[in-house]
Amino acid sequence: MNVTGAILAGSQASRTAGRPSHAFWFYNGEMMLERQLSSMHPLCTERIVVTDSPKPFLDVLDPNVRLITDFAAGNGPLGGLHAALHLSTHPIIWAVACDLPLLDSKAAEYMLHKLKGYDAVVPVLNNRLQPWCGIYDKRCAKVASELLNNGLTSPLVFLSFIQYKPVPAFEFLEHGIDPGFLYRLSHPNELTRPS
């Protein structure tokens, strides 16, 4: 099955050297954006970066990676997911936030196998849904559009309008997948955390 990997890179509201902070931070010596794209490569035949500030990405993205504009800018990650769902060329999207340095294509592949009969598959860590590292069917685009048109941007509201399969962290562990792929980078002094 063809899968699109979508990095939701956000805006320039928070900057490092004039660039969107998380996507351009370095983690263990490698740019976050490059780490994520590399992690997606084994599974995704299309990779895209969604942002409402595309200019800083032009000099660093490989020509094989699509750069698309978040045309519902200012609506947080749901706005980015909305663009990815509408503009991906494949029916299935692995959507991730740009602050996840330990992505694992095996985790995404496992979630992909759980998608049958659902609109999405979403990991659960510490009893909390982690929608920004999930697998989504393109048909979710309509729901995202309707919510954004009504000023609703909450990921939990979005999930309440689709049929999703939650996958708890222990289930990944049972299948030999470290749930550390859900670790989110929140501060520059975490950049040397071992992977």
PDB file of C-alpha atoms in Angstrom, residues 24 27 29 31 37 46-47 67 76 97 107-108 111 114 118-119 144 147 160 163 165-167 177:
ATOM      1  CA  PHE A  24      15.589  22.982  12.194  1.00  0.00           C
ATOM      2  CA  TYR A  27      19.251  16.133  17.632  1.00  0.00           C
ATOM      3  CA  GLY A  29      24.081  15.859  15.409  1.00  0.00           C
ATOM      4  CA  MET A  31      18.719  18.121  11.789  1.00  0.00           C
ATOM      5  CA  LEU A  37      12.416  12.294   6.491  1.00  0.00           C
ATOM      6  CA  GLU A  46       5.791  10.110  -0.941  1.00  0.00           C
ATOM      7  CA  ARG A  47       7.079  12.493   1.712  1.00  0.00           C
ATOM      8  CA  LEU A  67       6.704  21.200   0.215  1.00  0.00           C
ATOM      9  CA  GLY A  76      -2.391  24.626  14.582  1.00  0.00           C
ATOM     10  CA  ALA A  97       4.570  16.654  14.391  1.00  0.00           C
ATOM     11  CA  ALA A 107       5.602   1.618  14.473  1.00  0.00           C
ATOM     12  CA  ALA A 108       3.879   3.286  11.532  1.00  0.00           C
ATOM     13  CA  MET A 111      -0.463   1.037  12.888  1.00  0.00           C
ATOM     14  CA  LYS A 114      -4.629  -1.805  12.215  1.00  0.00           C
ATOM     15  CA  TYR A 118     -11.143   2.685  10.643  1.00  0.00           C
ATOM     16  CA  ASP A 119     -10.464   6.245   9.496  1.00  0.00           C
ATOM     17  CA  ALA A 144     -11.054  18.377   8.970  1.00  0.00           C
ATOM     18  CA  LEU A 147     -14.282  21.557  11.647  1.00  0.00           C
ATOM     19  CA  SER A 160     -14.430  12.524  18.076  1.00  0.00           C
ATOM     20  CA  GLN A 163     -13.661   6.336  13.614  1.00  0.00           C
ATOM     21  CA  LYS A 165      -8.385   2.787  16.538  1.00  0.00           C
ATOM     22  CA  PRO A 166      -6.329   3.608  19.658  1.00  0.00           C
ATOM     23  CA  VAL A 167      -3.117   1.616  20.116  1.00  0.00           C
ATOM     24  CA  ILE A 177       8.602  -1.640  19.010  1.00  0.00           C
TER      25      ILE A 177
END
